[in-house]
Structures are given as C-alpha cells and as structure tokens.
XYZ file of C-alpha atoms in Angstrom:
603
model
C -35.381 156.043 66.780
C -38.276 154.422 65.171
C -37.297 150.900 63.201
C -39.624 149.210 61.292
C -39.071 145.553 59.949
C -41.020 143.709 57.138
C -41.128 140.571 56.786
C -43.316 136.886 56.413
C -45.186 136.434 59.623
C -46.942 133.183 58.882
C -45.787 132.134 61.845
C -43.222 133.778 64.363
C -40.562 135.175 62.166
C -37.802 134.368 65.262
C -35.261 136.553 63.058
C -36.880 139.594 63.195
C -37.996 138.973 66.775
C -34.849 138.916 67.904
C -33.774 142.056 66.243
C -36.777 143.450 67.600
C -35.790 142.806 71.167
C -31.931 143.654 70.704
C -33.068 147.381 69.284
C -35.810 147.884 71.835
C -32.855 146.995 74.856
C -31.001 150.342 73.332
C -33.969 151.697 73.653
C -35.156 152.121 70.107
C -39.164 151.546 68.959
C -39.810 148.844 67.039
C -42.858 147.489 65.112
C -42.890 144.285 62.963
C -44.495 144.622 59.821
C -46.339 141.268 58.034
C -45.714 140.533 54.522
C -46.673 136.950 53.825
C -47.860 137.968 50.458
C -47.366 140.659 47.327
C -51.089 141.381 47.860
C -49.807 142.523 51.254
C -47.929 145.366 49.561
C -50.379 148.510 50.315
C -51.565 147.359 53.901
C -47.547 146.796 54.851
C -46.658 150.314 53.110
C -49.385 151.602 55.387
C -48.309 150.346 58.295
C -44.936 150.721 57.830
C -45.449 154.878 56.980
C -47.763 155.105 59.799
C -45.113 154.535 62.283
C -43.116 156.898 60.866
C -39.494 154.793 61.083
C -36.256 156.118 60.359
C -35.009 152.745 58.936
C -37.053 150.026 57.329
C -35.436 146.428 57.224
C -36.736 143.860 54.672
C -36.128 140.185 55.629
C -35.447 138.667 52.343
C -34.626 135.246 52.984
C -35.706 133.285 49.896
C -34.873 133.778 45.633
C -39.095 133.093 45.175
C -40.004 135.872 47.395
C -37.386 138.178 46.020
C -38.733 140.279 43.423
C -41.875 140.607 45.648
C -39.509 142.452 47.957
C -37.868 144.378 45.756
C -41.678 145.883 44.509
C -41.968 146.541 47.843
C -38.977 148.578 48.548
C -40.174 150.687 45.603
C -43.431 151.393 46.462
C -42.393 151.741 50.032
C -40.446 154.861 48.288
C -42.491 155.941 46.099
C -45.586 156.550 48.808
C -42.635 158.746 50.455
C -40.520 157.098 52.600
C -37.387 158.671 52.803
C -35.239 156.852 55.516
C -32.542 154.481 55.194
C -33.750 151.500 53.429
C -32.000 147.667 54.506
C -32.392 144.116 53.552
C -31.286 141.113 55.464
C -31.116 137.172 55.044
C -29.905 134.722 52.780
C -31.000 135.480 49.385
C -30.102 139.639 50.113
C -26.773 138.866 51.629
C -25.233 136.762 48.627
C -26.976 139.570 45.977
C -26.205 142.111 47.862
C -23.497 143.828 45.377
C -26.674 143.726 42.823
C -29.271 144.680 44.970
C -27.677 148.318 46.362
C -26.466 148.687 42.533
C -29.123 148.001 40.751
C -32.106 148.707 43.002
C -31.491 152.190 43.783
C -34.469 152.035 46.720
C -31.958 149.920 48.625
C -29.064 151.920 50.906
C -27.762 148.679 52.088
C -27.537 145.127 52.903
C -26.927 143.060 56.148
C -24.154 139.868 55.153
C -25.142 138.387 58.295
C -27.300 138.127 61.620
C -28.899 141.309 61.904
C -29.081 141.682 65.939
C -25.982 143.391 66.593
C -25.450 145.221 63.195
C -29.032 146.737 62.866
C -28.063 147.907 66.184
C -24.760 149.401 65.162
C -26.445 150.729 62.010
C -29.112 152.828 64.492
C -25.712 154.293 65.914
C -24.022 155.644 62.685
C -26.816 156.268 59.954
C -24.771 158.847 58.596
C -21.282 156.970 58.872
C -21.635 153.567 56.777
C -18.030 152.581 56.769
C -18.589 152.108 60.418
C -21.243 149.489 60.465
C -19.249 145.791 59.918
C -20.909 143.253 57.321
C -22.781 145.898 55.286
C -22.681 146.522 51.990
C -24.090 149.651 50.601
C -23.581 151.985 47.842
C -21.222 155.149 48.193
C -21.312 158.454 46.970
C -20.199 157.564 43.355
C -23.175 154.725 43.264
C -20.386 151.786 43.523
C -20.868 149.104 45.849
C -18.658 148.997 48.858
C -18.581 145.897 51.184
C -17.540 146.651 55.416
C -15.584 143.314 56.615
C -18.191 141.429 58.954
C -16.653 140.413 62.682
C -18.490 137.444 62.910
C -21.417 135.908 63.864
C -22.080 136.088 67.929
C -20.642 132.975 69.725
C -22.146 133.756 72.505
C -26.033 132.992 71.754
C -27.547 133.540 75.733
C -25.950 137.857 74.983
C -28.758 138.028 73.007
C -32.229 139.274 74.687
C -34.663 136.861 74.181
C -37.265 137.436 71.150
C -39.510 140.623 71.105
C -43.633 138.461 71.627
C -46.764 140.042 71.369
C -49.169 137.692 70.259
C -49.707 133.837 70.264
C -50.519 131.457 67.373
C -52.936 128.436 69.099
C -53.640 125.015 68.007
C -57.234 124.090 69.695
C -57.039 126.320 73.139
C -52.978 125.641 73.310
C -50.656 128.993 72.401
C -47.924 127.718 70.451
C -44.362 129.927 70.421
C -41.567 129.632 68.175
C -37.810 128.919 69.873
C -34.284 128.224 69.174
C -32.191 126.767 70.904
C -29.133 126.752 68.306
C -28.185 128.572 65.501
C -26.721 127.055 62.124
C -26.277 123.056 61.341
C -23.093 120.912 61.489
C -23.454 119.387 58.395
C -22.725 121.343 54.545
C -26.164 119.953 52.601
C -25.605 121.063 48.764
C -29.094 122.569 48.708
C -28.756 124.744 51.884
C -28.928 128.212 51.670
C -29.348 128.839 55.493
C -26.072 126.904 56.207
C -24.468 128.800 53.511
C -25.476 131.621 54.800
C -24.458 131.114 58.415
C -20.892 130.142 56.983
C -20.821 133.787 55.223
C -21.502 135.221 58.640
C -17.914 134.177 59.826
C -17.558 132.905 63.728
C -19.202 129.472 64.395
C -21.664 127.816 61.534
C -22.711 125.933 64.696
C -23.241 127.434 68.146
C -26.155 126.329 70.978
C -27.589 128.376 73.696
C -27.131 127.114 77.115
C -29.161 124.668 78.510
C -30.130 127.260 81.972
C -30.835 130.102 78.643
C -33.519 127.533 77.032
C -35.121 126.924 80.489
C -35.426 129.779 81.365
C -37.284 131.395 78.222
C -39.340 128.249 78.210
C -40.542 129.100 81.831
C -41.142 132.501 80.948
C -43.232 131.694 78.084
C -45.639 128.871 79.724
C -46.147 130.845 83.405
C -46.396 134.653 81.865
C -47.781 133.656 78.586
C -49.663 130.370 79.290
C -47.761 128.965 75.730
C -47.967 124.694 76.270
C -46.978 124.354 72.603
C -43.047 125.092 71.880
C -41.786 124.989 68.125
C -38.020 124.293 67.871
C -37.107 126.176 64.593
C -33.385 125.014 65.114
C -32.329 123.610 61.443
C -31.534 120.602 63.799
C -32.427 120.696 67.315
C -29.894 117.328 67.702
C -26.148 117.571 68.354
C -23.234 115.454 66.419
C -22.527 113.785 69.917
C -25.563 111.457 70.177
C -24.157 110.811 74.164
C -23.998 114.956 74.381
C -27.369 115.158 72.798
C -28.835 112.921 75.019
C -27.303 114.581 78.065
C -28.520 117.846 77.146
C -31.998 116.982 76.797
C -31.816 115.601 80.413
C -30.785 118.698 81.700
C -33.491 120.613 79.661
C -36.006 117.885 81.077
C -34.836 118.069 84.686
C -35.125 122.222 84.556
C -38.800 122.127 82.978
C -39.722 120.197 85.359
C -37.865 121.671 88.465
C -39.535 125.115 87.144
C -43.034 123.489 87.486
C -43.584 122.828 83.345
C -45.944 120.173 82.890
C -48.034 119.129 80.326
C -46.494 120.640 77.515
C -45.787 119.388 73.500
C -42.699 120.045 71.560
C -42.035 120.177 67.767
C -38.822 119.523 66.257
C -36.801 119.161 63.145
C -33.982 116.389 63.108
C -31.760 114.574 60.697
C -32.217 110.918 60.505
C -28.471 110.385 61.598
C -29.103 112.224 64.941
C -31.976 110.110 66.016
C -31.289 107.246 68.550
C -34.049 105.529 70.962
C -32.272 107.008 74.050
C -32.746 110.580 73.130
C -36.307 110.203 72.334
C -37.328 108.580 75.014
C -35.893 111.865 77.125
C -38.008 114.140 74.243
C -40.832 111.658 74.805
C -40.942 112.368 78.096
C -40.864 116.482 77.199
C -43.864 115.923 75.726
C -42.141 115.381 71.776
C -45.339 115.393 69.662
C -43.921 116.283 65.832
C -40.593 115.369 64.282
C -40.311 116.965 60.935
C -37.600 114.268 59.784
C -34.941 115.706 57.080
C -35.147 111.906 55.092
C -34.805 113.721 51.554
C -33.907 110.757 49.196
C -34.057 107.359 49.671
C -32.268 106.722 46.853
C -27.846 106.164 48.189
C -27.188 108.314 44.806
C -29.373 110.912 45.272
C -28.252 111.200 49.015
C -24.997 111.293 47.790
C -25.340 113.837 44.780
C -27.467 116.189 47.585
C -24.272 115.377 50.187
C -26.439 114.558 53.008
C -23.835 112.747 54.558
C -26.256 110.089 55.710
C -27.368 106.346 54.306
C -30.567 104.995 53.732
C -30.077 103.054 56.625
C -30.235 106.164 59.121
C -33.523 107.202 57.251
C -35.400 103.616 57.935
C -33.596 103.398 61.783
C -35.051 106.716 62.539
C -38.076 106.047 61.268
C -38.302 102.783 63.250
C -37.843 104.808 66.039
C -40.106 107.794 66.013
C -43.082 105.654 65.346
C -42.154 103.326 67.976
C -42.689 106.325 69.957
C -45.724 107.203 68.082
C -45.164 110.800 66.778
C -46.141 113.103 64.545
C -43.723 112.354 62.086
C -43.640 114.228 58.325
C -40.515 114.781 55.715
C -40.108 116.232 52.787
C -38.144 113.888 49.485
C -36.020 115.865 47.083
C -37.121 113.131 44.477
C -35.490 114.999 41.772
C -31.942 116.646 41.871
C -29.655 117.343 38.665
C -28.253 114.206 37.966
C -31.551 111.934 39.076
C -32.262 109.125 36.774
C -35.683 107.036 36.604
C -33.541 104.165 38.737
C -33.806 106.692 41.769
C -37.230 107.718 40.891
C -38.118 104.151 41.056
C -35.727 103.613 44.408
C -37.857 106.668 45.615
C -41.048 104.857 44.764
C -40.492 101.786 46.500
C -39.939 103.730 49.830
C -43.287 105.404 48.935
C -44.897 102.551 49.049
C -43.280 100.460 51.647
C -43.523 103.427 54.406
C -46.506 105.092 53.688
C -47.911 105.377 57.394
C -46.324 108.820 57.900
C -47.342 112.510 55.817
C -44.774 113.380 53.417
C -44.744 115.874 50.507
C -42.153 115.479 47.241
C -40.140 118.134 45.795
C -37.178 119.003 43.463
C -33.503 120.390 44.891
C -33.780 123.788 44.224
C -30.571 126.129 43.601
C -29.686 129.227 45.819
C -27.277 131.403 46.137
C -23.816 130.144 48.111
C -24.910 126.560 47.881
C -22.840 123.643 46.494
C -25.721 122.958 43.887
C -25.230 126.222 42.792
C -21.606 125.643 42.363
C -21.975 122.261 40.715
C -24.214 123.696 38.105
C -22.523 126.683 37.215
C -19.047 124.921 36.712
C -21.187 122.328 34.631
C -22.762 125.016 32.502
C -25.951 123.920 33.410
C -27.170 127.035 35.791
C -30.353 128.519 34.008
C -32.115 131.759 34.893
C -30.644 134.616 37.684
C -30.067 135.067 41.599
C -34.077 135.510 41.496
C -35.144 132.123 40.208
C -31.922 129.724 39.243
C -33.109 126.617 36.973
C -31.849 123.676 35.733
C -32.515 120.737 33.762
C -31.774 116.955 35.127
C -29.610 115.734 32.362
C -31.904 112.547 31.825
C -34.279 113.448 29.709
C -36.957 111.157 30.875
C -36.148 112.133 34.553
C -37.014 115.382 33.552
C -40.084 114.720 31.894
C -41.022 113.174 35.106
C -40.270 115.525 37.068
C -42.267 118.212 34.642
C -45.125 116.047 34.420
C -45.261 115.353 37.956
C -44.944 119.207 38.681
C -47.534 119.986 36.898
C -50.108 117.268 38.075
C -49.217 117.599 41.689
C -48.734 121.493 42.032
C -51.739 121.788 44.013
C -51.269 119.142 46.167
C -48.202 119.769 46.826
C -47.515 123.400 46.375
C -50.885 125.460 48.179
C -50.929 126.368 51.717
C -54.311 124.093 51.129
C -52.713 121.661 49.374
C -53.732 118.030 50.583
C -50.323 116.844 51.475
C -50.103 119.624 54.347
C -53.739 118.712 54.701
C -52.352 115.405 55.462
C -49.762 116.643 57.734
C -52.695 118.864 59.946
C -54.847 115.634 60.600
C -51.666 113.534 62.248
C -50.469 117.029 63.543
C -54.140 117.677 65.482
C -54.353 113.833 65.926
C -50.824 114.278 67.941
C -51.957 116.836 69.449
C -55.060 115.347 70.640
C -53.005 112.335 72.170
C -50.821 114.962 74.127
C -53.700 116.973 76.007
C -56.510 114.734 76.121
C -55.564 111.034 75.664
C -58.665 110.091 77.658
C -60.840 111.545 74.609
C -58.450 109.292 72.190
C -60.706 106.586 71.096
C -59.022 103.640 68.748
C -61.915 104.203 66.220
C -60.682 108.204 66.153
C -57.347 107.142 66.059
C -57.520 104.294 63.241
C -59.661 106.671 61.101
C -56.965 109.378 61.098
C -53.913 106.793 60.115
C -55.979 105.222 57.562
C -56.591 108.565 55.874
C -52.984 109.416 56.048
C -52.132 105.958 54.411
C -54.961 106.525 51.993
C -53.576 109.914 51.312
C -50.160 108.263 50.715
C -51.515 105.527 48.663
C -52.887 107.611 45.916
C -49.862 109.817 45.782
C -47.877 106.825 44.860
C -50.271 104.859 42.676
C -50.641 108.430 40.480
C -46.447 108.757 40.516
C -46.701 105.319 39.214
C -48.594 106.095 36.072
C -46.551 109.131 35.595
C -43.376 106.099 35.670
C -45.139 104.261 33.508
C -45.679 106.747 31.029
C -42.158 108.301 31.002
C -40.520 104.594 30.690
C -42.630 103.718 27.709
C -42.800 107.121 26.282
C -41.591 108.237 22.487
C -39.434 111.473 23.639
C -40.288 112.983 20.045
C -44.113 113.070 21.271
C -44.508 116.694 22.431
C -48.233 116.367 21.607
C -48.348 112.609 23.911
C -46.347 114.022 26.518
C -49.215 117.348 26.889
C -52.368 115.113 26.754
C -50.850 113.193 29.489
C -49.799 115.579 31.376
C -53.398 116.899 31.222
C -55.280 113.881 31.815
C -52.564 113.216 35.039
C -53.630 116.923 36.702
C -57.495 115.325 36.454
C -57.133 112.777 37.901
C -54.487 113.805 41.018
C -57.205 116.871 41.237
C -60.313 114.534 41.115
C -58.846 112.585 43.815
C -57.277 115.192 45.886
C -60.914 117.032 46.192
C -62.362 112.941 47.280
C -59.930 112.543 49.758
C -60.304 116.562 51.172
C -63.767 115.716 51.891
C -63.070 112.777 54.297
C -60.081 114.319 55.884
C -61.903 117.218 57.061
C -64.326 115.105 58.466
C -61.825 113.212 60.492
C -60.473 116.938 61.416
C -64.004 117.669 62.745
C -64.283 114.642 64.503
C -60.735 115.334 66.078
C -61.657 118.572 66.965
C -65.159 117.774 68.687
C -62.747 114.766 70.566
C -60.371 117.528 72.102
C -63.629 120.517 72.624
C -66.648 117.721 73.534
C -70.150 120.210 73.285
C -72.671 117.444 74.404
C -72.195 117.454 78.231
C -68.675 115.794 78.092
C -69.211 113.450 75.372
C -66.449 112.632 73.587
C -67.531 112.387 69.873
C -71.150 112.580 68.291
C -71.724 109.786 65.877
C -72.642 111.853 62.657
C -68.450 113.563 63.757
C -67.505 110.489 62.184
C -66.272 109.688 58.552
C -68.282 108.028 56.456
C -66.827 104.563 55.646
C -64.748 103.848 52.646
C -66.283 104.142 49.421
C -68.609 106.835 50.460
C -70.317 108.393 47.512
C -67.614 111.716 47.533
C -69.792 113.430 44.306
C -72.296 114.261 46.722
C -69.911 116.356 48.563
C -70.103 120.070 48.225
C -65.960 120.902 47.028
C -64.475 124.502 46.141
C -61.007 124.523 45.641
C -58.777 126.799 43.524
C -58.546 126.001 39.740
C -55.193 126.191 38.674
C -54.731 126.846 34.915
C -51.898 124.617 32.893
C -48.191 124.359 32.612
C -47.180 126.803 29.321
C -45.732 123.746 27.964
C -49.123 122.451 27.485
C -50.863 125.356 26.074
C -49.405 125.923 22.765
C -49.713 128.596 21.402
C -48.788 130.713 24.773
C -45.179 132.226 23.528
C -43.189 129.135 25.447
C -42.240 127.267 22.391
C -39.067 128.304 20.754
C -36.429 126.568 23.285
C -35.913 122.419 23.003
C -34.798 121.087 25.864
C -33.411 117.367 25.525
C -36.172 116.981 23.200
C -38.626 117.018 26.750
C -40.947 119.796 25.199
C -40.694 123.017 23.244
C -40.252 125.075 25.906
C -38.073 125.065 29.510
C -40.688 126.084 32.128
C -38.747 127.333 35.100
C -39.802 125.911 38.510
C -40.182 129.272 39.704
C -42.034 130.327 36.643
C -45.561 128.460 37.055
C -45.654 130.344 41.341
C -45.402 133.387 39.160
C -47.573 132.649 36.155
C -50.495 131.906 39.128
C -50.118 135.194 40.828
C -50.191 137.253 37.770
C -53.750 135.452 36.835
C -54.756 135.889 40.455
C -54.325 139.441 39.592
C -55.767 139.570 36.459
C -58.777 137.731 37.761
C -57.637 134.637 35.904
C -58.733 131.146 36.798
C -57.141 131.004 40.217
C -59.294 131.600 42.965
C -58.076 134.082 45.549
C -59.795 132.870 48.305
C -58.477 130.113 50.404
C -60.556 126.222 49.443
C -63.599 125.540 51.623
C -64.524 121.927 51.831
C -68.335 121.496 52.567
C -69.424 118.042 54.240
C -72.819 117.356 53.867
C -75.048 116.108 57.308
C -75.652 112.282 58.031
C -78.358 110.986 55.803
C-alpha cells in the first residue's frame, strides 16, 4: 500500500520518520511530503497525488498551523484524492471530535503516537472500529472515538527513523535523534506533555542506552552525520546520579564504536543541569544547550508551574558557560496573571545575563494544557481550538505586552528575525570551536560575544522604553498608546537592520575561519567587522516590511471591542501571523522573499 505523510520538514520531522520506517518494515511504500508553508499547498498536493497513496496522514501538531492544514486536506480532495484521509499530533488529537465532524475531508484522527496505529490502520481500512485511539466519523456522520492501548513502553520495538537526506552546518551533516519520549514534569503551557499523557502508558519512557549507540554509530560510519540534534523535550533524567550514569555509558559506547569528533545539541531544564553531567556531555562533544529558563520572575515560574526556582535558572547558567556552550532560551515574559513587577524582575535578568542569545515570548494556550484550563474556568479563554487568546488581567501588563509585540515581531517572530540571527552566530561560533579550534582566534571569538551582548543590549534598552512608557502612561490615551507603539517598531527596526549588518559580517568571518580559501589562512583581514560605531547607513539592507498592528490603524474594522481600556480593539496573538500572510498574498507590504543583508567591501 502506498502511504503518504505531510508534514513541516524544516528540519527532520522525527515523528513522521518514524512512522515512515514502522510502515515500510510491513512492507508498505512510503514518501514524506514537506509542508513548511500554506504557499506549499499546490507543490505538496502534487507530490502527494503523484505517488498515488491510499492514505494521506497530516501531522498537525500546532493551533497556528491548523487551518493551513485543514485548506490542505480540502484541496488535497478537491484535485481528486479519494483515499482515506488522517491527521495526527497534538493540536488534531484534542480537536479531533470537531475535525472528522466538521471537516468532512477528514476520515479520522490519530489520539496518539502514530507508529503502531497508522500501521494497524493499513491493516483494516475498511474496519475502523478495529484500529485503537482513532476517532473517525461513522456511517450516520457522528463522531465515534476507539479506546487507545497506550503509548509503546518499549521505545528500542520501534525501527529506527526512515533518513534520506542530511541537513549540514559548514561540511558537517547534522541528524535529528531521540533518545526519550515525553517529559517528567506537567508545564501549564505544554501541549506535547499533554499530549503524551492523552496517549495513556508512560508520559515518560527512554530508549536504552545500547539502542542510542547503536543508531548513533549507524548514522556517523554509513552516513558520515558528526552533528547529532537531541529533540528529546529534555534529554536529562529526574535522577541527576542516573543521568549522569547514563551519559557515561552513552560516552563509553561512542567511543568503543570508534565515534570521535562529533557535536551534540540538546534541550534541558535548568533543574536537571549539574557540573558532573556536563562535564560527561562536554566530553561528547556538547556544543548547544537550548536551556528551558522561561521566567525569571518566582511568580511567573510559579503561575507557568515550572516546578523550578530562579535559583536553578542562574546555577545552570553558571554552569554551561563555565563549559563554554552554545547556550540560548526562550522567556515567557508575559503569562495571564503577569504584572509590570515581573516584567521589571524579567528585565533585570535581561540585563544582568546578557552574554547568552535569548528571544521573549508570551505563554500561549493549547489544547489539554493547564493554561487552557485555568482560563476557561476563569472566563477568560478568548477565540477557538485554532487560535485561543487571552488578556493579562493588568491592564498595563498588557499594553506591554501589545506594544512590545508589535515593535519586536520581526525580531522576534521571522525565521530572519535577528534574535535567531543572534542564536546562528554563537551556534556557528560553537561550532567552529568544536571542529577547528586551531582556526579559533580570540579576536574571532571576542567579536562574536560582543555582538551577541550588543544584540542583547539593545533588546533590553528598547523593552525599557516600552516600561517606561506603560508605567507613566494615561490608559485613556488610545491615540498616545498608537504613536508610541509606532515610533517603538522604528526604532527596534532601525536598529535591528544596524546590528544585521555587523552580524553577518562576523558570520562571514566565522565561516572563512572554519573553510580558509587563501592557502590555509585562517581569516583575511577585510573578513573582519568593522569596529564599533561603523557608519551602518552605508550598508546596503533589504529586509521584509511588516505593515502595523490593526490597533494602530484606525479605521481598519478592529475598533468596536474595549479591552481594559488597553485599545479599541483585542488583537489576537495569532491574528497579526495571519494578517501578514494574507498581505503576502495579496502582494501587500510584506516581502516574500527571505532578507538579504549586503556588506559593502573594505574602503
């Protein structure tokens, strides 16, 4: 039988892979379909008819991407396919009563890990009722929901992931593993863990440590990968004396299997890190840590029940730059019941750790979640299953949190934004130090943490004024609270495009460090950044234009809802991603193609 599966492919999407290699062992075809995109639509219906499948699975893991998929599965139907139509993930499984009810191009929905019940579904198309954790619609159109057995506990059963081709980072193929599945702690923001839970079985189950080596070894002597992403939500174990005895063991069989000269990426929670189980990962070759710090305010950690203290966040960080590491997290600066004392608490860490890449963020509600469940039994749940919204219930919080939306949405939101532009100069800079410390000179290296400070430093002297603003601000001035807002984008746009310019001239110079063209020389001169100060406005800078909030274009239909006397008109978080796309489409201000930053030659 032919399966096709759709889904984002920006990098390895391990889910799909898996399922993948699980239906090819039964002897199935299988062929993974990209969809990173909506303007990916017509090339993955192509595709997709092309192979001529008998089932098509959509991986429909998050609310924002939702509707996207939905489009999809219509058009998927309406160019004639004709098969049995299912979505999996997250954001399908706890909609799924919805989805095969009111989007009649869906037959069905996986509730939980898709290996063994995509494989089960191949074996009884035409007998539903015999496929545990699906949902799908009967005869009569009514929604009927098969009992799941539980997710797998036994994680090595599973063949490893179905690989074709290799991502690279300079001349290094980089592959995507896992070596556990679910998290041990309950975040109220976490869809994934939420999801896992649905599953039944084990929330938290790890492969073996022979399992990992093995797949490792398979991937660095067949495939020549030296770069190994561990997607895990958190590669570390509860047990910081079991962690650390596991990663010996993983150690001791890389190295007994002849794996040398390699880098690994993880993701950790501050809790989990200790100096004894880094030094082990040091030794593996750990290059990135993307650290789960959050909040730094104790009542924000507390309202997002992180389960972990301020005091974990600072220790770990102690730590992993000890080690020197790629280090980068992501704060959840604004949650429902935020108020400008945490906003301030969450400044102060800005400012006082600023040597590591970090982007900023609000908690965002899904499906399953304990947010979701706070809000809704507060009355506070705005919007559907396809973009939830709320309001912070201080009202200057939330005009923060608007303002600093809006201003930062670039920066913080585009695949080209400069935060992750940040992250890519410590990430090559890592990477750099890993394969060729010999070509690591301190004037290469100081150039690269000095933009990431610099970086930093402007992203909290900008959230400042925003503070400033919102502290001293009359909440009955709509029109104050728009010409700010305005005259904030400027300036964090004006100084993101400054700061883009001398950051990819550090990336060049990091790149010509690792790839040397002159006969083995490390690093021309004119590779170099220009110092500090350097006249920027003779740079040559295209990056997209992104048009305004509606709550500062009057006049645009958004003004007929007050909330807490913030502005006219509740824009939905989810609402200015979709307001971009439709200009994209429209040929509106937004720029389609990805920015290019020309640097001029050496005078």
């Amino acid at each position: 039988m032919n399966i096709a599966l759709i889904g984002a492919e920006l990098e390895e999407n391990l889910a799909l892979r898996y399922i993948a290699s699980s239906l090819e062992a039964r002897s199935h075809s299988v062929d993974i379909v990209p969809f990173n995109f909506e303007q990916d639509t017509e090339a993955a219906v192509g595709q997709t008819l092309a192979f001529q499948p008998q089932i098509v699975g959509l991986s429909m893991i998050f609310s924002a991407r939702g509707l996207e998929f939905c489009r999809l599965a219509k058009r998927l139907r309406e160019a004639g396919f004709r098969g049995h139509l299912i979505a999996g993930g997250p954001f399908a499984s706890f909609n799924c009563e919805r989805i095969v009810t009111q989007y009649p191009e869906f037959d069905s929905v996986a509730l939980g890990e898709g290996e063994a019940l995509m494989c089960r579904l191949a074996e009884h198309l035409d007998h539903l009722e015999c496929v545990p954790g699906l949902c799908y619609r009967d005869a009569s159109g009514a929604a009927r929901v098969n009992p799941a057995i539980g997710n797998p506990d036994n994680l090595d059963d599973l063949p490893w992931p179905k690989r074709t081709t290799f991502h690279s980072y300079f001349d290094k193929p980089i592959a995507s593993v896992l070596s556990s599945r679910g998290c041990w702690r309950d975040c109220a923001f976490c869809s994934i863990n939420a999801w896992y839970e649905r599953g039944g079985g084990k929330k938290f189950r790890l492969r073996s440590v022979e399992n990992i080596v093995a797949e490792l070894s398979d991937l660095f002597h067949r495939h020549g990968v030296r770069i190994f992403n561990f997607q895990d939500d958190n590669f570390f174990l509860p047990n910081p004396a079991k962690a650390v005895e596991r990663f010996s063991a993983i150690r001791d069989g890389l190295r007994r299997d002849g794996l040398d000269h390699i880098a690994i990426a993880v993701k950790a929670r501050p809790d989990s890190i200790t100096e004894d189980s880094i030094r082990i990962l040091d030794e593996l070759g750990l290059f990135r840590v993307f650290l789960g710090v959050e909040n730094a305010s104790e009542n924000g950690l507390r309202n997002l029940n992180r389960k972990q203290t301020l005091a974990h966040v600072l220790n770990a960080l102690g730590i992993l730059n000890d080690f020197d590491v790629h280090v980068a997290f992501n704060l959840l600066m604004f949650e429902p019941d935020t108020t400008l004392d945490d906003i301030l608490v969450n400044l102060r860490f800005i400012e006082r750790h600023n040597e590591n890449p970090f982007n900023f963020c609000r908690a965002e509600t899904y499906p399953g979640t304990g947010l979701e469940r706070k809000l809704m039994r507060e009355g506070r749940l705005l919007g559907d299953t396809f973009g939830y919204d709320y309001r912070l219930k201080d009202p200057r919080s939330e005009a923060f949190h608007q303002i600093a939306n809006y201003a930062f949405f670039d920066r913080n939101f585009s695949d080209y934004g400069l935060h992750y532009f940040n992250m890519q100069v410590d990430f090559y800079l890592q990477l750099v130090r890993r394969f060729r410390p010999e070509l690591l000179t301190q004037r290469l290296r100081g150039a690269a943490r000095n933009f990431i400070k610099q970086t930093n430093q402007d992203t909290y002297e900008r959230l400042c004024e925003i503070y400033d603003f919102v502290v001293n601000w009359e909440i009955t001035d709509e029109a104050g609270l728009r010409a700010f807002a305005r005259e904030a984008r400027l300036r964090v746009d004006q100084h993101s495009r400054e700061l883009m310019v001398r950051g990819q001239r550090i990336v060049n110079w990091l790149e010509g460090a690792y790839s040397p063209q002159d006969g083995g020389v490390a690093c021309r001169a004119d590779a170099a950044p220009e110092p500090l100060g350097f006249d920027s406005a003779k740079a040559e800078v295209s990056m997209p234009v992104i048009p305004g909030l509606e709550f500062t274009r009057p006049g645009s239909g958004w003004e007929a809802v007050d909330i807490f006397g913030v502005a006219r008109a509740p824009i939905p978080y989810n609402t200015f991603r979709v307001r971009l796309a439709e200009e994209e489409r429209s040929g509106g201000a937004v720029s389609a193609s990805p920015q290019t930053v020309a640097v001029p030659g050496p005078p």
